[in-house]
XYZ file of C-alpha atoms in Angstrom:
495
model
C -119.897 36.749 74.646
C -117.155 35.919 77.061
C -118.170 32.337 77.823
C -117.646 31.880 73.637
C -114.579 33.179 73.817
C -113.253 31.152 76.468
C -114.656 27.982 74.564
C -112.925 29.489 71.511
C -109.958 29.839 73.282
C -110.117 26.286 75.096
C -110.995 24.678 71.464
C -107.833 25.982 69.900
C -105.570 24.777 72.589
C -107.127 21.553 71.950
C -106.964 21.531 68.140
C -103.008 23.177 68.141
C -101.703 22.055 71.805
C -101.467 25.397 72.465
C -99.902 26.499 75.734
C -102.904 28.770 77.000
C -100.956 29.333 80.232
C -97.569 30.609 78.561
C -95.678 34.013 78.404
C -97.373 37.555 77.623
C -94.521 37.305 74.001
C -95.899 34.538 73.236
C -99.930 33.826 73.629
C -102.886 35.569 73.088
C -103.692 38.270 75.059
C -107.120 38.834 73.621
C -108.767 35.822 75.533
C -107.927 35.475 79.581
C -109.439 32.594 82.507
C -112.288 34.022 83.652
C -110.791 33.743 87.011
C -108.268 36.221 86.192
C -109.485 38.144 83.913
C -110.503 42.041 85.032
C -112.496 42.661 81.674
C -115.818 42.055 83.635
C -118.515 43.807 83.114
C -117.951 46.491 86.077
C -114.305 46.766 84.996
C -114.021 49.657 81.818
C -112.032 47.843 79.250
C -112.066 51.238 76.388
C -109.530 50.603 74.160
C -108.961 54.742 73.924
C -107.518 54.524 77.951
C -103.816 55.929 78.323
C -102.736 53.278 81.049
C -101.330 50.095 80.162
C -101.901 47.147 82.391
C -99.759 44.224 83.403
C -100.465 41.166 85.282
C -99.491 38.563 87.021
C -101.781 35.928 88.931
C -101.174 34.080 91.780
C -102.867 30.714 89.827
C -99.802 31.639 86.959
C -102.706 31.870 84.396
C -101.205 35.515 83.515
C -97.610 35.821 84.347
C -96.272 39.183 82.752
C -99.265 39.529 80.956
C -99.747 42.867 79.201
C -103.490 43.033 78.556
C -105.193 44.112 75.376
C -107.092 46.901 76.462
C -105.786 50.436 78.676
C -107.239 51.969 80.780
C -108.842 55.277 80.737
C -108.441 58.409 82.716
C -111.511 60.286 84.426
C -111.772 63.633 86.626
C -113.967 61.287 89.485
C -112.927 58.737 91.987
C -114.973 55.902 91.918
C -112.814 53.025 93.720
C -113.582 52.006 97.516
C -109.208 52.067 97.932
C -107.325 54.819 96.694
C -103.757 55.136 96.346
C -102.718 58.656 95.502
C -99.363 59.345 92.962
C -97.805 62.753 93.776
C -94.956 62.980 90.573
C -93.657 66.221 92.208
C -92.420 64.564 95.674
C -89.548 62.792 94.425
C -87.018 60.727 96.197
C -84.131 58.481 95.050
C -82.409 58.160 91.798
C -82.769 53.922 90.446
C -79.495 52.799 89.126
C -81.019 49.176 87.605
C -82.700 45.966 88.486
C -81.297 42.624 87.960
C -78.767 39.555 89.138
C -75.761 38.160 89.693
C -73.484 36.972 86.977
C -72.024 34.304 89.490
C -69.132 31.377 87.925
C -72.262 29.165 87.492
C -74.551 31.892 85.771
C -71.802 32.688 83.415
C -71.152 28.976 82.321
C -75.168 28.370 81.990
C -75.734 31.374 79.624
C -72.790 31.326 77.915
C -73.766 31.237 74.023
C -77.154 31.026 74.805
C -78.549 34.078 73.069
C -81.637 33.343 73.491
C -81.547 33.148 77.795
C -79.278 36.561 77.499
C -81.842 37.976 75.858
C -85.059 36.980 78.013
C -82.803 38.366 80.871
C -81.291 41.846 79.634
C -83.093 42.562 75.757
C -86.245 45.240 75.359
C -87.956 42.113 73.940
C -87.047 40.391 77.380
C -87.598 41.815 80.905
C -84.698 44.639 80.122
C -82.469 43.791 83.375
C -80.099 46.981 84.139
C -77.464 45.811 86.749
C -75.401 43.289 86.732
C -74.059 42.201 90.346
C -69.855 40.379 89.520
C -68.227 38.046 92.168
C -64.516 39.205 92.462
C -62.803 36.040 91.881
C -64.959 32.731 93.537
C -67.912 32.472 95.130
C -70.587 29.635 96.261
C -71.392 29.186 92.397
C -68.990 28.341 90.573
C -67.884 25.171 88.576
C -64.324 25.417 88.823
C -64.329 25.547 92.594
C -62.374 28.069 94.643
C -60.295 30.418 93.250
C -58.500 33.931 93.319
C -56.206 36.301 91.227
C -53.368 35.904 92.968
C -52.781 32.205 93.898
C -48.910 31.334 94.711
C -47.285 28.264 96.037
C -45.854 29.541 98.928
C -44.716 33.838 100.315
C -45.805 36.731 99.384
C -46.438 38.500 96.389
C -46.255 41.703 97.575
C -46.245 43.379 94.083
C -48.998 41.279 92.709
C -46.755 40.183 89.921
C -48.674 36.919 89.885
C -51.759 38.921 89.046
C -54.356 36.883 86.712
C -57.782 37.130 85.558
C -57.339 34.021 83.121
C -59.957 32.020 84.809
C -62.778 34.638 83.979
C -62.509 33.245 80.645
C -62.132 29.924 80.742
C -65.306 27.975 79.597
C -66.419 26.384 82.650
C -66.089 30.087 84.001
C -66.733 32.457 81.370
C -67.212 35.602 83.244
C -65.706 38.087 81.058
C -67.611 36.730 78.055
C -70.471 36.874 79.135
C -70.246 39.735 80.313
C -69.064 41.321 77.130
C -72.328 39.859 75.968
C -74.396 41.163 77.850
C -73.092 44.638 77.190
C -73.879 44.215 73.629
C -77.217 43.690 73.972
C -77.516 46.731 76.614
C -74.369 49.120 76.241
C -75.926 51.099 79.013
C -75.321 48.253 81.511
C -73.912 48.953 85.018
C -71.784 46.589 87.231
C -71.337 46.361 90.641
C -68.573 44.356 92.497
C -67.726 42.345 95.303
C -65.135 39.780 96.812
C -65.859 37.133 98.353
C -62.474 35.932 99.647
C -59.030 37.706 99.513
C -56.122 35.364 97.921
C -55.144 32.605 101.046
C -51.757 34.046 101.267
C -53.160 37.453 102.560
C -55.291 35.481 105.298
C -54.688 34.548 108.860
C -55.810 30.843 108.579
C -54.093 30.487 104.589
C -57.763 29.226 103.143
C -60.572 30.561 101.038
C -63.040 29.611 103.680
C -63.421 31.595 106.884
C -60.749 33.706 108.312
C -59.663 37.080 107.736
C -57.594 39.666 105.942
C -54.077 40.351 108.345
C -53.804 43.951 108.679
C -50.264 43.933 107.261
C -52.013 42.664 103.719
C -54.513 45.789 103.665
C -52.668 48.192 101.215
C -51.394 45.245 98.760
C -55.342 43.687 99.388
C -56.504 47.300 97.930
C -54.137 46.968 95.166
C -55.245 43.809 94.319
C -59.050 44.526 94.155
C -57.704 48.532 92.190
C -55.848 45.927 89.334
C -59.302 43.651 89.155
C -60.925 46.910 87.988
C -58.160 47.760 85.792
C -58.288 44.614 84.062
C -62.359 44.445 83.946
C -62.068 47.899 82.044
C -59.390 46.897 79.919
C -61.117 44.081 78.702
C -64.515 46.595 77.996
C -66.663 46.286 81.313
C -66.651 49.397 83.621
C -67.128 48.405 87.299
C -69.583 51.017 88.859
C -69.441 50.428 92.442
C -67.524 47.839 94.606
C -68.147 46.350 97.586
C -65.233 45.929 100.748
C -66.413 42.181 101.149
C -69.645 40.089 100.712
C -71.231 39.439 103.647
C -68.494 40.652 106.308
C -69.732 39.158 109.518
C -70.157 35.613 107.942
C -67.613 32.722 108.052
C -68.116 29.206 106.336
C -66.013 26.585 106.619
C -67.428 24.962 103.237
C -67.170 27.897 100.666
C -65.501 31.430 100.219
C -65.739 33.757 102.567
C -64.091 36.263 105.073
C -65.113 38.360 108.219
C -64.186 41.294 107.974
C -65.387 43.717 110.960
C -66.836 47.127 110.991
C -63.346 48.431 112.559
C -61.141 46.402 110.248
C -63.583 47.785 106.935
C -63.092 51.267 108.689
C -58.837 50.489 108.275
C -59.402 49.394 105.092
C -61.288 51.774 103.405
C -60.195 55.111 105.066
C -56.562 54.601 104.406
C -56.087 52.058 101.558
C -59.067 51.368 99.393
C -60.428 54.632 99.044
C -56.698 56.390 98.539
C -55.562 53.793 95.905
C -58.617 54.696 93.940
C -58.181 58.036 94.012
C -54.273 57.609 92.471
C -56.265 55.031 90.260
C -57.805 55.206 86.442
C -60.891 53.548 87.696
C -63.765 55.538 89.919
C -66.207 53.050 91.225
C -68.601 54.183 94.336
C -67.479 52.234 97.448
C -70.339 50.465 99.203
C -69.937 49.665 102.709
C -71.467 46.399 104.931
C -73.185 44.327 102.122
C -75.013 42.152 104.169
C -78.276 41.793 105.800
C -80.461 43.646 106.992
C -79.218 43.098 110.498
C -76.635 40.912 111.787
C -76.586 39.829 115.465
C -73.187 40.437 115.789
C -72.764 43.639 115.044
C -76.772 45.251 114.334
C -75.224 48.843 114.338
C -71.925 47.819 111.725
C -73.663 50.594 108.963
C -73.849 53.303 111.537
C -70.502 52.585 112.571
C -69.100 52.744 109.221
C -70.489 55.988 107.954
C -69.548 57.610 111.589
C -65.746 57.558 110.735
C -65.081 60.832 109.401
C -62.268 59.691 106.975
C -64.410 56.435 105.632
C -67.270 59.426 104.690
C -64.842 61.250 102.924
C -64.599 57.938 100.477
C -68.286 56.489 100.374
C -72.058 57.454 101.531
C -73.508 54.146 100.402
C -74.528 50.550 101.939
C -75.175 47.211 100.619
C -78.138 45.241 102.316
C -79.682 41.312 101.859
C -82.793 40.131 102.997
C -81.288 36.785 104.686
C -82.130 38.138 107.980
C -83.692 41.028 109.327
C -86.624 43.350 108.207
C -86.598 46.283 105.996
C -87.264 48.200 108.623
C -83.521 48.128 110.070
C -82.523 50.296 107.410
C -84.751 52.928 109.470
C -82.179 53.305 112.209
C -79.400 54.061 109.440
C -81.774 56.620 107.628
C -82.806 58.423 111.087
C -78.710 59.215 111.254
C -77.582 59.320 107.833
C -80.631 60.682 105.951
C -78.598 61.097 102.838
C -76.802 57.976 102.598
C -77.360 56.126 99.270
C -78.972 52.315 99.521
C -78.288 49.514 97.550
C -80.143 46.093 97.894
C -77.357 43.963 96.386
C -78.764 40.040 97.269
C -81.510 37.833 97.682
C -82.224 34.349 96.216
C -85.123 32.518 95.572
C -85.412 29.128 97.222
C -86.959 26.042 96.057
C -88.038 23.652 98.218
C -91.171 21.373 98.918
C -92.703 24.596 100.606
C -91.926 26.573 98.069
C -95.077 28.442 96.076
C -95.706 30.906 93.049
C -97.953 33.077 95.064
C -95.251 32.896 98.323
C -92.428 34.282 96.739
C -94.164 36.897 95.370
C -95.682 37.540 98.588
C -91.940 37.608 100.301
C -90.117 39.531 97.285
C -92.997 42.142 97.044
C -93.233 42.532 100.965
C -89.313 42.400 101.754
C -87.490 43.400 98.735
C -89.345 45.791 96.050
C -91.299 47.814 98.645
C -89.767 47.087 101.630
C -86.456 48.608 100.489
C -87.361 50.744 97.715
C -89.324 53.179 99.827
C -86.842 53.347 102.018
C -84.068 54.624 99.633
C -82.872 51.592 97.528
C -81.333 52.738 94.370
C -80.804 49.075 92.987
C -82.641 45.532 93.830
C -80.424 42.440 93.060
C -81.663 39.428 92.994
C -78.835 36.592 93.421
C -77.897 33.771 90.540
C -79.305 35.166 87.201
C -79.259 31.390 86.229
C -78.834 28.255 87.784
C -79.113 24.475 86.361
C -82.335 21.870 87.006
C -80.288 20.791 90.574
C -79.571 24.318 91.736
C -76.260 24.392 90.735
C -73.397 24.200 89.810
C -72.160 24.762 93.726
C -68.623 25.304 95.035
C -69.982 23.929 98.674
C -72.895 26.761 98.809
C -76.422 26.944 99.389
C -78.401 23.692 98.656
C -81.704 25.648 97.705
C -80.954 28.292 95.809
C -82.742 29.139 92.867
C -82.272 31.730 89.810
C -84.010 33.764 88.007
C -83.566 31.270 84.982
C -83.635 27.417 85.226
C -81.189 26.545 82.804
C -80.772 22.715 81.547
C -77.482 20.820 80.237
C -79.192 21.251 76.816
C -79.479 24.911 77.097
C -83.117 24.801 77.477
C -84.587 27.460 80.481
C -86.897 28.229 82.308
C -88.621 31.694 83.795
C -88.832 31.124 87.566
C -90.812 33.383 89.216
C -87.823 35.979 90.392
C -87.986 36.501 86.443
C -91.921 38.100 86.437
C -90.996 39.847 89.656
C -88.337 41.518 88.592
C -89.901 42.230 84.962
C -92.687 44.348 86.590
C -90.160 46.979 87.685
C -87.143 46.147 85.032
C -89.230 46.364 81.883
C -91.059 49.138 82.912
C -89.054 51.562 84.809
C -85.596 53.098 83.258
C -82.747 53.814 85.413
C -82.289 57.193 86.071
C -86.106 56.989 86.917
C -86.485 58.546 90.270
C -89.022 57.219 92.867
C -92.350 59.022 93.711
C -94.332 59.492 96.688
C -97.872 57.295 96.865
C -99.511 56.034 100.214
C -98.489 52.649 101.401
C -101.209 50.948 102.305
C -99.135 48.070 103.776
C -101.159 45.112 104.665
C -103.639 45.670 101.822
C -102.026 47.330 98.728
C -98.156 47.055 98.995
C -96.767 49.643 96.118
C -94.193 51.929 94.822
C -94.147 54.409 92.193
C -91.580 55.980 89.562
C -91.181 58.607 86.898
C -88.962 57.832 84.585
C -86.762 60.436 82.568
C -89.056 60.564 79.700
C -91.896 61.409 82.323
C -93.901 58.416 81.959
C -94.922 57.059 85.288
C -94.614 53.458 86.545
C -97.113 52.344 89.631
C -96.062 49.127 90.628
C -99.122 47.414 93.132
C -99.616 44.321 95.315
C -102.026 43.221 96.485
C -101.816 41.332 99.817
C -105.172 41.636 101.418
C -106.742 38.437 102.770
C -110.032 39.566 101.043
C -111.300 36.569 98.663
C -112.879 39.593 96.914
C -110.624 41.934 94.020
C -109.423 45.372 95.766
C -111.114 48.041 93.653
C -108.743 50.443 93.132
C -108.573 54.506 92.385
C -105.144 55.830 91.143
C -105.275 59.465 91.937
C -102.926 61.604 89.591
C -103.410 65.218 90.033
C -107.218 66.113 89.269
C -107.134 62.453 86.907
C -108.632 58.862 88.303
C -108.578 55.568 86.894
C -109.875 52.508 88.137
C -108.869 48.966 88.611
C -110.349 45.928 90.113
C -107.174 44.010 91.687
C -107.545 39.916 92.114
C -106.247 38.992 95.111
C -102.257 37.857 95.379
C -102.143 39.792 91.995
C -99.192 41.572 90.959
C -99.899 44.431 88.760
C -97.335 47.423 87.126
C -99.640 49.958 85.615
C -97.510 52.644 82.847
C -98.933 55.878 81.517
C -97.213 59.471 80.435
């Protein structure tokens, strides 16, 4: 019966030029490749199951692919693997999944409704967060640019104040934004500046150098008004960051060191007292760089130690640009409270690039790696970027985002997009992380229960076995089984 299928199916792409390797939205889920499909005969496919299924494959035959039949629940385990879902031992609270609304991102999906609504819709992948660059970054098409740009002096009163650019059309931040609120009112923003304004600096540029110490109260003043004039114009900044990446310099984009003593200054006795006399109430995050930084490996510890700077924030940014998850173990063991956010990581594309890699690398390094250890948010970087990885402002030559968008507004779902969807679509924020075994190496996963109490299991599976991993989800005294192809990325959803 399945072989006629498949020749139904492979006559009716023929007949109609029908994309049998598209979207989940947008083919027909009733007929899978045999090669991917789990419907075999030793796999219970009884349409009366309670768990839904979704797919991806490492061969892209299913990407996203929510499959026709759920799975059922039994009182025996039956599976050779098992991974075991406790709902009652909870851990962290998820704020959102998503991107970064970057210069670039903002002028690729402005009026594109369609793109906005792959990325952030409940028709789409349902993105949460939304990650804002505080004036210029790498991406933008504009070039370099600040709030407070002035000829020559000081403007010590910030009377020169301006977010006009972030609505200009080749920079349409605010716009888009506002967009992207009205398709998810519930959307949450997080902040952070890449450069101060080069009269505030100690070598007067956007690139390199950093902040003079006589600049730090009218520097917080200057990032307090950004937040004033974000909510004035509708979009409530959540958390901010000090700086983006603080121990990096570049010469050929903005940036601007800013050292664990120096973010100490800053925040413990101007940032975090000018928001407090402020209308706005964003968290503070601390560090917002990698994992761990040669320089300075114990900058997070350092941080958090200052008495006065813990009186302001509990919470650190981390990337994945260098490093291991398991740095964040050292801040943990000290701080076990401290609240983690996982604020950047791009895809790259080049010739070495593969489907089933990145997976591999996002699934390994970001989604597990950080979530079980405390990450309340995972940010990917440029929510979309054109066919040439751009538009740049002197940045990284590789990049790619989660969307490929074209000069005729055509796009693309790179594969950041069906990682992300597997935890986006499915799990809520205000979901809160449950315990399962790790079973790193063979099964990489994470679990969630979500405020409405339905449970999200989110699975990997890295094994080098050819052979599928036959699976047993223990839930209390119920089972269900799963045969899991190898490379496969699978979210399974019940209540």
């Amino acid at each position: 019966m399945k072989k006629k299928l498949l020749l139904l199916g492979l006559l009716l792409c023929t007949i109609t030029f029908y994309n049998c390797n598209d979207d989940p939205e947008s083919s027909d889920s009733s007929i899978m490749p045999e090669e991917t499909s789990n419907d075999s005969e030793d796999q219970d496919t009884s349409t009366s199951g309670e768990v839904r299924v979704v797919i991806t494959t490492p061969d892209e035959n299913s990407k996203l692919r929510e499959l026709p039949n759920q799975l059922p629940f039994t009182d025996q385990n039956t599976g050779s693997i098992t991974i075991t879902v406790d709902e009652f031992d909870t851990a962290q609270t998820i704020e959102g999944f998503g991107g970064a609304l970057t210069g670039s991102s903002a002028f690729l999906l402005n009026n594109n409704t369609e793109a906005l609504n792959e990325l952030f819709s409940e028709n789409g992948i349902r993105l949460s967060y939304t990650r804002l660059t505080v004036g210029a970054s790498d991406f933008n098409r504009n070039g370099s640019y600040t709030y407070n740009e002035i000829t020559s002096g000081e403007d010590l009163n910030l009377d020169q104040f301006s977010i006009n650019e972030d609505f200009t059309n080749n920079n349409p931040i605010i716009p888009v934004a506002q967009n992207i609120i009205s398709i998810n009112n519930e959307m949450k923003f997080k902040a952070a500046p890449w450069t101060a304004p080069r009269w505030m600096k100690n070598n007067n540029s956007f690139n390199g150098g950093s902040l003079q110490s006589q600049y730090f109260s009218v520097y917080a003043d200057y990032l307090v008004k950004y937040l004033e004039e974000y909510q004035n114009n509708g979009i409530t900044i959540d958390a901010i960051s000090t700086q983006n990446e603080p121990l990096f310099e570049n010469n050929s984009y903005p940036t601007m060191k800013m050292t664990a003593q120096e973010q100490i200054a800053f925040i413990g006795s101007h940032l975090g007292p000018a928001l407090e006399n402020s209308n706005v109430n964003p968290i503070i995050i601390g560090y917002d760089h990698n994992f761990r930084e040669s320089e300075d490996p114990n900058f997070p510890n350092t941080l958090l130690s200052d008495p006065v700077v813990a009186s302001f924030t509990n919470s650190i940014a981390y990337h994945a640009y260098a490093g291991q998850p398991s740095d964040i173990d050292a801040l943990r063991a000290q701080f076990p409270d401290v609240n983690i956010y996982f604020t950047e990581q791009s895809g790259i594309q080049n010739a070495g690039t593969t489907f089933q890699g990145e997976i591999d690398f996002f699934m390994k390094t970001i989604f597990t790696g950080t979530l079980r250890r405390g990450a309340k948010t995972i940010l990917l970087w440029n929510l979309a970027l054109d066919e040439n990885g751009g538009p740049r402002n002197g940045g990284c030559q590789v990049c790619r985002g989660i969307l490929t968008i074209d000069s005729s507004g055509n796009y693309v779902k790179n594969v950041d997009y069906y990682i992300l969807g597997h935890f986006s679509k499915y799990v809520d924020a205000g979901a809160q992380v449950i315990s399962t075994n790790s079973l790193q190496g063979v099964l990489e996963n994470v679990a969630f229960k979500n405020p409405d109490g339905s449970k999200v299991l989110v699975v990997y599976n890295s094994s080098n076995d050819n052979n599928p991993q036959d699976l047993n989800v223990n839930v209390g005294d119920r089972n269900f089984k799963y045969l899991i192809p190898r490379g496969a990325l699978v979210t399974f959803k019940w209540n």
